[in-house]
Amino acid sequence: MKKILKALSTFIQGQEESFKRHNAQYEAPGKFEQDRDAGYKNIQEDRINWPDFGIRDLLAKHPNVKTAVDIGSGTGWVAASVHSLGLNVIALEPSAAAIDISKRAYPAESYPNITWHQGFAEELLPTLRLTEPAIFITGCVLSHLRDKEVEKICRAICAVAPAGSVLAFSECWSEKKPWHQRMWHIRSKAWWQSQFPEWTLTFGGTKHDQGDYYMGIWGEKSAGNFSKE
Ligand SMILES: C[S@@+](CC[C@H](N)C(=O)[O-])C[C@H]1O[C@@H](n2cnc3c(N)ncnc32)[C@H](O)[C@@H]1O
């Protein structure tokens, strides 16, 4: 019964629900100090290279990638970490409060090559004009969103990513049947691969304790010439 109710709960999730819920948290008193300190700790612990992310390792294999697109950048620690690896970072985040925290925690004087953009990824990504291979990063963003939005985001990544681009998603995937509940969506490998027809995806990462799923998806867009749909 509980399972059925959870599955049904997915139908009441609205388009902007993840943004609204996170934004309310970012606007709460004390959130700046809390997320700044948590972000600094993540950076110190090299959290971008934990098994669900593996960003440093991926970039070491792709030294020609000099731009990062951090999709759903939250309060900015991933963008700051990747900036410290020498990349230019385009951070996309719908919450103005989160961007405000990011800019205060990682000021432009120390992080000159991060640009913070407020808006939904599905609207901002198609406006990017990238001329060199880039890394597309999401950290627990797409697993909160409905298929409709994730499909748009994946299509936009495919359209704007130059050949030779890579992706590192700390997002859920499962060997078994996909399952969905409100704000938590586990998609199958086949589903993810169908979103990235020109990319070779690799699945790995960390197995989640409560559930038969993992977090960690990587991809490389072939350097070949493909015609876009
Ligand atoms: C769980 S937080 C993760 C933040 C950050 N990636 C991290 O690892 O700390 C999910 C983030 O996705 C953002 N978000 C929600 N809907 C989005 C959308 N359509 N496009 C981009 N970001 C979105 C939320 O505002 C929130 O900051």
mmCIF file of C-alpha atoms and ligand atoms in Angstrom:
data_model
loop_
_atom_site.group_PDB
_atom_site.id
_atom_site.type_symbol
_atom_site.label_atom_id
_atom_site.label_comp_id
_atom_site.label_asym_id
_atom_site.label_seq_id
_atom_site.Cartn_x
_atom_site.Cartn_y
_atom_site.Cartn_z
ATOM 1 C CA MET A 1 0.000 0.000 0.000
ATOM 2 C CA LYS A 2 2.807 2.373 1.021
ATOM 3 C CA LYS A 3 4.561 1.615 -2.274
ATOM 4 C CA ILE A 4 1.425 2.357 -4.290
ATOM 5 C CA LEU A 5 0.857 5.649 -2.470
ATOM 6 C CA LYS A 6 4.475 6.665 -3.117
ATOM 7 C CA ALA A 7 4.124 5.816 -6.792
ATOM 8 C CA LEU A 8 0.892 7.825 -6.999
ATOM 9 C CA SER A 9 2.550 10.783 -5.261
ATOM 10 C CA THR A 10 4.590 11.414 -8.385
ATOM 11 C CA PHE A 11 1.457 12.644 -10.201
ATOM 12 C CA ILE A 12 1.061 15.604 -7.874
ATOM 13 C CA GLN A 13 4.598 16.861 -8.356
ATOM 14 C CA GLY A 14 4.522 20.246 -10.085
ATOM 15 C CA GLN A 15 7.001 21.548 -12.618
ATOM 16 C CA GLU A 16 8.746 23.903 -10.174
ATOM 17 C CA GLU A 17 8.416 21.833 -7.009
ATOM 18 C CA SER A 18 12.126 21.104 -6.553
ATOM 19 C CA PHE A 19 12.990 24.765 -7.029
ATOM 20 C CA LYS A 20 10.273 25.933 -4.609
ATOM 21 C CA ARG A 21 11.218 23.492 -1.878
ATOM 22 C CA HIS A 22 14.940 24.172 -2.150
ATOM 23 C CA ASN A 23 14.436 27.915 -2.445
ATOM 24 C CA ALA A 24 12.470 27.983 0.813
ATOM 25 C CA GLN A 25 15.415 26.259 2.505
ATOM 26 C CA TYR A 26 17.948 28.672 0.971
ATOM 27 C CA GLU A 27 15.917 31.633 2.247
ATOM 28 C CA ALA A 28 15.805 30.310 5.835
ATOM 29 C CA PRO A 29 17.757 32.147 8.556
ATOM 30 C CA GLY A 30 21.287 30.836 9.107
ATOM 31 C CA LYS A 31 21.431 29.099 5.734
ATOM 32 C CA PHE A 32 24.376 31.169 4.498
ATOM 33 C CA GLU A 33 26.650 30.087 7.351
ATOM 34 C CA GLN A 34 25.372 26.506 7.221
ATOM 35 C CA ASP A 35 25.886 26.004 3.472
ATOM 36 C CA ARG A 36 29.106 27.990 3.355
ATOM 37 C CA ASP A 37 30.628 25.747 6.036
ATOM 38 C CA ALA A 38 29.234 22.553 4.466
ATOM 39 C CA GLY A 39 30.544 23.683 1.066
ATOM 40 C CA TYR A 40 34.037 24.427 2.407
ATOM 41 C CA LYS A 41 34.067 20.976 4.019
ATOM 42 C CA ASN A 42 33.023 19.328 0.732
ATOM 43 C CA ILE A 43 35.837 21.161 -1.052
ATOM 44 C CA GLN A 44 38.378 20.207 1.612
ATOM 45 C CA GLU A 45 37.285 16.563 1.383
ATOM 46 C CA ASP A 46 37.487 16.634 -2.430
ATOM 47 C CA ARG A 47 33.818 15.656 -2.581
ATOM 48 C CA ILE A 48 33.769 16.179 -6.376
ATOM 49 C CA ASN A 49 35.908 13.061 -6.670
ATOM 50 C CA TRP A 50 33.917 10.793 -4.395
ATOM 51 C CA PRO A 51 32.689 7.626 -6.124
ATOM 52 C CA ASP A 52 29.319 9.123 -7.102
ATOM 53 C CA PHE A 53 30.991 12.057 -8.901
ATOM 54 C CA GLY A 54 34.553 11.190 -10.055
ATOM 55 C CA ILE A 55 34.941 14.616 -11.650
ATOM 56 C CA ARG A 56 38.674 15.026 -11.060
ATOM 57 C CA ASP A 57 39.351 11.568 -12.541
ATOM 58 C CA LEU A 58 37.137 12.243 -15.559
ATOM 59 C CA LEU A 59 38.820 15.584 -16.252
ATOM 60 C CA ALA A 60 42.263 13.987 -15.997
ATOM 61 C CA LYS A 61 41.252 11.804 -18.976
ATOM 62 C CA HIS A 62 39.954 14.821 -20.907
ATOM 63 C CA PRO A 63 42.542 17.588 -20.554
ATOM 64 C CA ASN A 64 41.023 19.491 -23.484
ATOM 65 C CA VAL A 65 37.866 20.205 -21.420
ATOM 66 C CA LYS A 66 38.241 23.723 -20.037
ATOM 67 C CA THR A 67 34.620 24.722 -19.384
ATOM 68 C CA ALA A 68 32.193 23.302 -16.839
ATOM 69 C CA VAL A 69 28.432 23.734 -16.826
ATOM 70 C CA ASP A 70 27.118 23.135 -13.301
ATOM 71 C CA ILE A 71 23.393 22.472 -13.658
ATOM 72 C CA GLY A 72 21.428 23.221 -10.480
ATOM 73 C CA SER A 73 24.463 24.680 -8.737
ATOM 74 C CA GLY A 74 22.710 25.157 -5.382
ATOM 75 C CA THR A 75 24.971 27.083 -3.021
ATOM 76 C CA GLY A 76 27.984 26.728 -5.248
ATOM 77 C CA TRP A 77 30.501 24.291 -3.787
ATOM 78 C CA VAL A 78 30.723 22.144 -6.959
ATOM 79 C CA ALA A 79 31.274 25.223 -9.138
ATOM 80 C CA ALA A 80 33.961 26.449 -6.719
ATOM 81 C CA SER A 81 35.673 23.032 -6.652
ATOM 82 C CA VAL A 82 35.792 22.804 -10.429
ATOM 83 C CA HIS A 83 37.010 26.421 -10.696
ATOM 84 C CA SER A 84 39.924 25.432 -8.462
ATOM 85 C CA LEU A 85 40.864 22.823 -11.095
ATOM 86 C CA GLY A 86 41.378 25.681 -13.555
ATOM 87 C CA LEU A 87 38.098 25.536 -15.462
ATOM 88 C CA ASN A 88 35.750 28.329 -16.462
ATOM 89 C CA VAL A 89 32.426 27.585 -14.841
ATOM 90 C CA ILE A 90 28.917 28.403 -15.976
ATOM 91 C CA ALA A 91 26.633 27.814 -12.988
ATOM 92 C CA LEU A 92 22.872 27.529 -13.586
ATOM 93 C CA GLU A 93 20.454 27.725 -10.674
ATOM 94 C CA PRO A 94 16.838 28.961 -10.425
ATOM 95 C CA SER A 95 17.069 30.145 -6.804
ATOM 96 C CA ALA A 96 18.214 33.751 -6.367
ATOM 97 C CA ALA A 97 18.786 33.007 -2.665
ATOM 98 C CA ALA A 98 21.143 30.135 -3.530
ATOM 99 C CA ILE A 99 23.055 32.300 -5.976
ATOM 100 C CA ASP A 100 23.366 35.008 -3.342
ATOM 101 C CA ILE A 101 24.868 32.470 -0.905
ATOM 102 C CA SER A 102 27.193 31.193 -3.658
ATOM 103 C CA LYS A 103 28.485 34.661 -4.497
ATOM 104 C CA ARG A 104 29.121 35.476 -0.842
ATOM 105 C CA ALA A 105 30.840 32.151 -0.116
ATOM 106 C CA TYR A 106 32.879 32.165 -3.347
ATOM 107 C CA PRO A 107 33.416 35.851 -4.191
ATOM 108 C CA ALA A 108 34.460 36.987 -7.649
ATOM 109 C CA GLU A 109 37.849 38.237 -6.367
ATOM 110 C CA SER A 110 38.839 34.647 -5.567
ATOM 111 C CA TYR A 111 36.634 32.916 -8.159
ATOM 112 C CA PRO A 112 36.829 35.204 -11.208
ATOM 113 C CA ASN A 113 35.959 32.501 -13.734
ATOM 114 C CA ILE A 114 32.564 31.477 -12.410
ATOM 115 C CA THR A 115 29.492 33.097 -13.929
ATOM 116 C CA TRP A 116 26.281 32.585 -11.952
ATOM 117 C CA HIS A 117 23.044 32.483 -13.976
ATOM 118 C CA GLN A 118 19.626 32.493 -12.387
ATOM 119 C CA GLY A 119 17.016 30.391 -14.175
ATOM 120 C CA PHE A 120 15.800 26.900 -14.977
ATOM 121 C CA ALA A 121 18.319 24.716 -16.772
ATOM 122 C CA GLU A 122 15.825 23.729 -19.441
ATOM 123 C CA GLU A 123 15.495 27.414 -20.370
ATOM 124 C CA LEU A 124 19.114 28.538 -19.914
ATOM 125 C CA LEU A 125 20.951 25.605 -21.500
ATOM 126 C CA PRO A 126 19.622 26.222 -25.032
ATOM 127 C CA THR A 127 21.047 29.773 -24.867
ATOM 128 C CA LEU A 128 24.630 28.588 -24.295
ATOM 129 C CA ARG A 129 27.034 28.908 -27.198
ATOM 130 C CA LEU A 130 29.924 26.551 -26.482
ATOM 131 C CA THR A 131 32.719 26.226 -28.998
ATOM 132 C CA GLU A 132 35.024 23.835 -27.116
ATOM 133 C CA PRO A 133 34.334 20.533 -25.326
ATOM 134 C CA ALA A 134 32.752 21.051 -21.904
ATOM 135 C CA ILE A 135 31.871 19.014 -18.845
ATOM 136 C CA PHE A 136 28.199 19.000 -17.838
ATOM 137 C CA ILE A 137 27.677 18.367 -14.134
ATOM 138 C CA THR A 138 24.585 17.716 -12.050
ATOM 139 C CA GLY A 139 24.680 16.902 -8.344
ATOM 140 C CA CYS A 140 21.377 15.484 -7.143
ATOM 141 C CA VAL A 141 19.294 17.746 -9.373
ATOM 142 C CA LEU A 142 17.710 15.521 -12.021
ATOM 143 C CA SER A 143 16.671 12.867 -9.495
ATOM 144 C CA HIS A 144 14.355 15.496 -7.986
ATOM 145 C CA LEU A 145 12.771 16.497 -11.303
ATOM 146 C CA ARG A 146 9.984 14.910 -13.341
ATOM 147 C CA ASP A 147 10.764 13.139 -16.623
ATOM 148 C CA LYS A 148 9.341 16.060 -18.613
ATOM 149 C CA GLU A 149 11.920 18.524 -17.310
ATOM 150 C CA VAL A 150 14.795 16.040 -17.341
ATOM 151 C CA GLU A 151 14.090 15.115 -20.968
ATOM 152 C CA LYS A 152 14.232 18.817 -21.912
ATOM 153 C CA ILE A 153 17.495 19.276 -20.005
ATOM 154 C CA CYS A 154 19.097 16.219 -21.613
ATOM 155 C CA ARG A 155 17.973 17.322 -25.091
ATOM 156 C CA ALA A 156 19.436 20.764 -24.470
ATOM 157 C CA ILE A 157 22.756 19.283 -23.306
ATOM 158 C CA CYS A 158 22.886 17.134 -26.452
ATOM 159 C CA ALA A 159 22.183 20.167 -28.628
ATOM 160 C CA VAL A 160 24.756 22.551 -27.116
ATOM 161 C CA ALA A 161 27.583 20.135 -26.229
ATOM 162 C CA PRO A 162 30.429 20.247 -28.735
ATOM 163 C CA ALA A 163 31.852 16.848 -29.747
ATOM 164 C CA GLY A 164 34.340 15.599 -27.162
ATOM 165 C CA SER A 165 32.244 16.919 -24.260
ATOM 166 C CA VAL A 166 31.735 14.807 -21.146
ATOM 167 C CA LEU A 167 29.199 14.562 -18.357
ATOM 168 C CA ALA A 168 29.333 13.633 -14.684
ATOM 169 C CA PHE A 169 25.942 13.201 -13.050
ATOM 170 C CA SER A 170 25.588 12.313 -9.398
ATOM 171 C CA GLU A 171 22.077 11.062 -10.126
ATOM 172 C CA CYS A 172 20.095 7.874 -9.508
ATOM 173 C CA TRP A 173 19.988 4.894 -11.832
ATOM 174 C CA SER A 174 18.848 1.316 -11.467
ATOM 175 C CA GLU A 175 19.528 -2.035 -13.143
ATOM 176 C CA LYS A 176 15.918 -2.931 -12.522
ATOM 177 C CA LYS A 177 12.619 -1.295 -13.299
ATOM 178 C CA PRO A 178 12.564 2.480 -12.919
ATOM 179 C CA TRP A 179 10.483 3.842 -10.065
ATOM 180 C CA HIS A 180 9.161 7.249 -9.306
ATOM 181 C CA GLN A 181 7.794 9.026 -6.296
ATOM 182 C CA ARG A 182 7.264 12.712 -5.629
ATOM 183 C CA MET A 183 10.699 14.449 -5.748
ATOM 184 C CA TRP A 184 12.660 11.183 -6.084
ATOM 185 C CA HIS A 185 12.988 9.531 -9.485
ATOM 186 C CA ILE A 186 15.051 6.420 -10.205
ATOM 187 C CA ARG A 187 15.533 5.830 -13.949
ATOM 188 C CA SER A 188 16.859 2.789 -15.734
ATOM 189 C CA LYS A 189 20.156 2.647 -17.604
ATOM 190 C CA ALA A 190 18.229 2.215 -20.871
ATOM 191 C CA TRP A 191 16.211 5.360 -20.142
ATOM 192 C CA TRP A 192 19.347 7.424 -19.527
ATOM 193 C CA GLN A 193 21.064 6.066 -22.602
ATOM 194 C CA SER A 194 18.011 6.884 -24.740
ATOM 195 C CA GLN A 195 18.390 10.557 -23.689
ATOM 196 C CA PHE A 196 21.981 10.639 -24.934
ATOM 197 C CA PRO A 197 21.996 8.817 -28.283
ATOM 198 C CA GLU A 198 25.357 10.264 -29.385
ATOM 199 C CA TRP A 199 27.060 9.620 -26.065
ATOM 200 C CA THR A 200 28.655 6.598 -24.475
ATOM 201 C CA LEU A 201 27.409 6.360 -20.915
ATOM 202 C CA THR A 202 29.042 4.523 -18.027
ATOM 203 C CA PHE A 203 27.119 3.634 -14.888
ATOM 204 C CA GLY A 204 28.714 3.132 -11.502
ATOM 205 C CA GLY A 205 29.010 4.994 -8.249
ATOM 206 C CA THR A 206 27.578 4.398 -4.875
ATOM 207 C CA LYS A 207 24.816 1.937 -4.061
ATOM 208 C CA HIS A 208 22.134 3.620 -2.008
ATOM 209 C CA ASP A 209 21.504 1.953 1.340
ATOM 210 C CA GLN A 210 17.728 2.143 1.205
ATOM 211 C CA GLY A 211 16.822 0.902 -2.229
ATOM 212 C CA ASP A 212 18.166 -0.995 -5.129
ATOM 213 C CA TYR A 213 19.757 1.903 -6.939
ATOM 214 C CA TYR A 214 23.034 3.702 -7.469
ATOM 215 C CA MET A 215 24.222 7.282 -7.921
ATOM 216 C CA GLY A 216 26.872 7.977 -10.553
ATOM 217 C CA ILE A 217 26.579 8.363 -14.328
ATOM 218 C CA TRP A 218 29.347 9.459 -16.691
ATOM 219 C CA GLY A 219 29.317 10.091 -20.408
ATOM 220 C CA GLU A 220 31.444 11.044 -23.373
ATOM 221 C CA LYS A 221 30.076 12.579 -26.536
ATOM 222 C CA SER A 222 31.769 11.029 -29.506
ATOM 223 C CA ALA A 223 34.274 13.213 -31.299
ATOM 224 C CA GLY A 224 32.653 12.061 -34.571
ATOM 225 C CA ASN A 225 30.404 14.273 -36.688
ATOM 226 C CA PHE A 226 26.758 13.600 -35.999
ATOM 227 C CA SER A 227 23.843 15.437 -37.470
ATOM 228 C CA LYS A 228 21.565 16.757 -34.748
ATOM 229 C CA GLU A 229 17.878 15.634 -34.977
HETATM 230 C C1 LIG B 1 19.577 18.907 -3.987
HETATM 231 S S1 LIG B 1 19.975 20.497 -4.622
HETATM 232 C C2 LIG B 1 21.622 20.211 -5.198
HETATM 233 C C3 LIG B 1 22.461 21.462 -5.292
HETATM 234 C C4 LIG B 1 23.917 21.246 -5.734
HETATM 235 N N1 LIG B 1 23.996 20.615 -7.024
HETATM 236 C C5 LIG B 1 24.669 20.434 -4.717
HETATM 237 O O1 LIG B 1 25.124 19.331 -5.039
HETATM 238 O O2 LIG B 1 24.857 20.928 -3.604
HETATM 239 C C6 LIG B 1 19.018 20.591 -6.136
HETATM 240 C C7 LIG B 1 19.124 21.948 -6.811
HETATM 241 O O3 LIG B 1 18.476 21.925 -8.084
HETATM 242 C C8 LIG B 1 17.860 23.182 -8.296
HETATM 243 N N2 LIG B 1 16.843 23.050 -9.349
HETATM 244 C C9 LIG B 1 15.532 22.731 -9.227
HETATM 245 N N3 LIG B 1 14.933 22.730 -10.430
HETATM 246 C C10 LIG B 1 15.892 23.044 -11.340
HETATM 247 C C11 LIG B 1 15.890 23.223 -12.768
HETATM 248 N N4 LIG B 1 14.782 23.032 -13.487
HETATM 249 N N5 LIG B 1 17.042 23.602 -13.367
HETATM 250 C C12 LIG B 1 18.166 23.773 -12.639
HETATM 251 N N6 LIG B 1 18.220 23.609 -11.297
HETATM 252 C C13 LIG B 1 17.107 23.246 -10.656
HETATM 253 C C14 LIG B 1 17.309 23.522 -6.924
HETATM 254 O O4 LIG B 1 16.980 24.884 -6.804
HETATM 255 C C15 LIG B 1 18.469 23.074 -6.032
HETATM 256 O O5 LIG B 1 19.384 24.104 -5.835
#
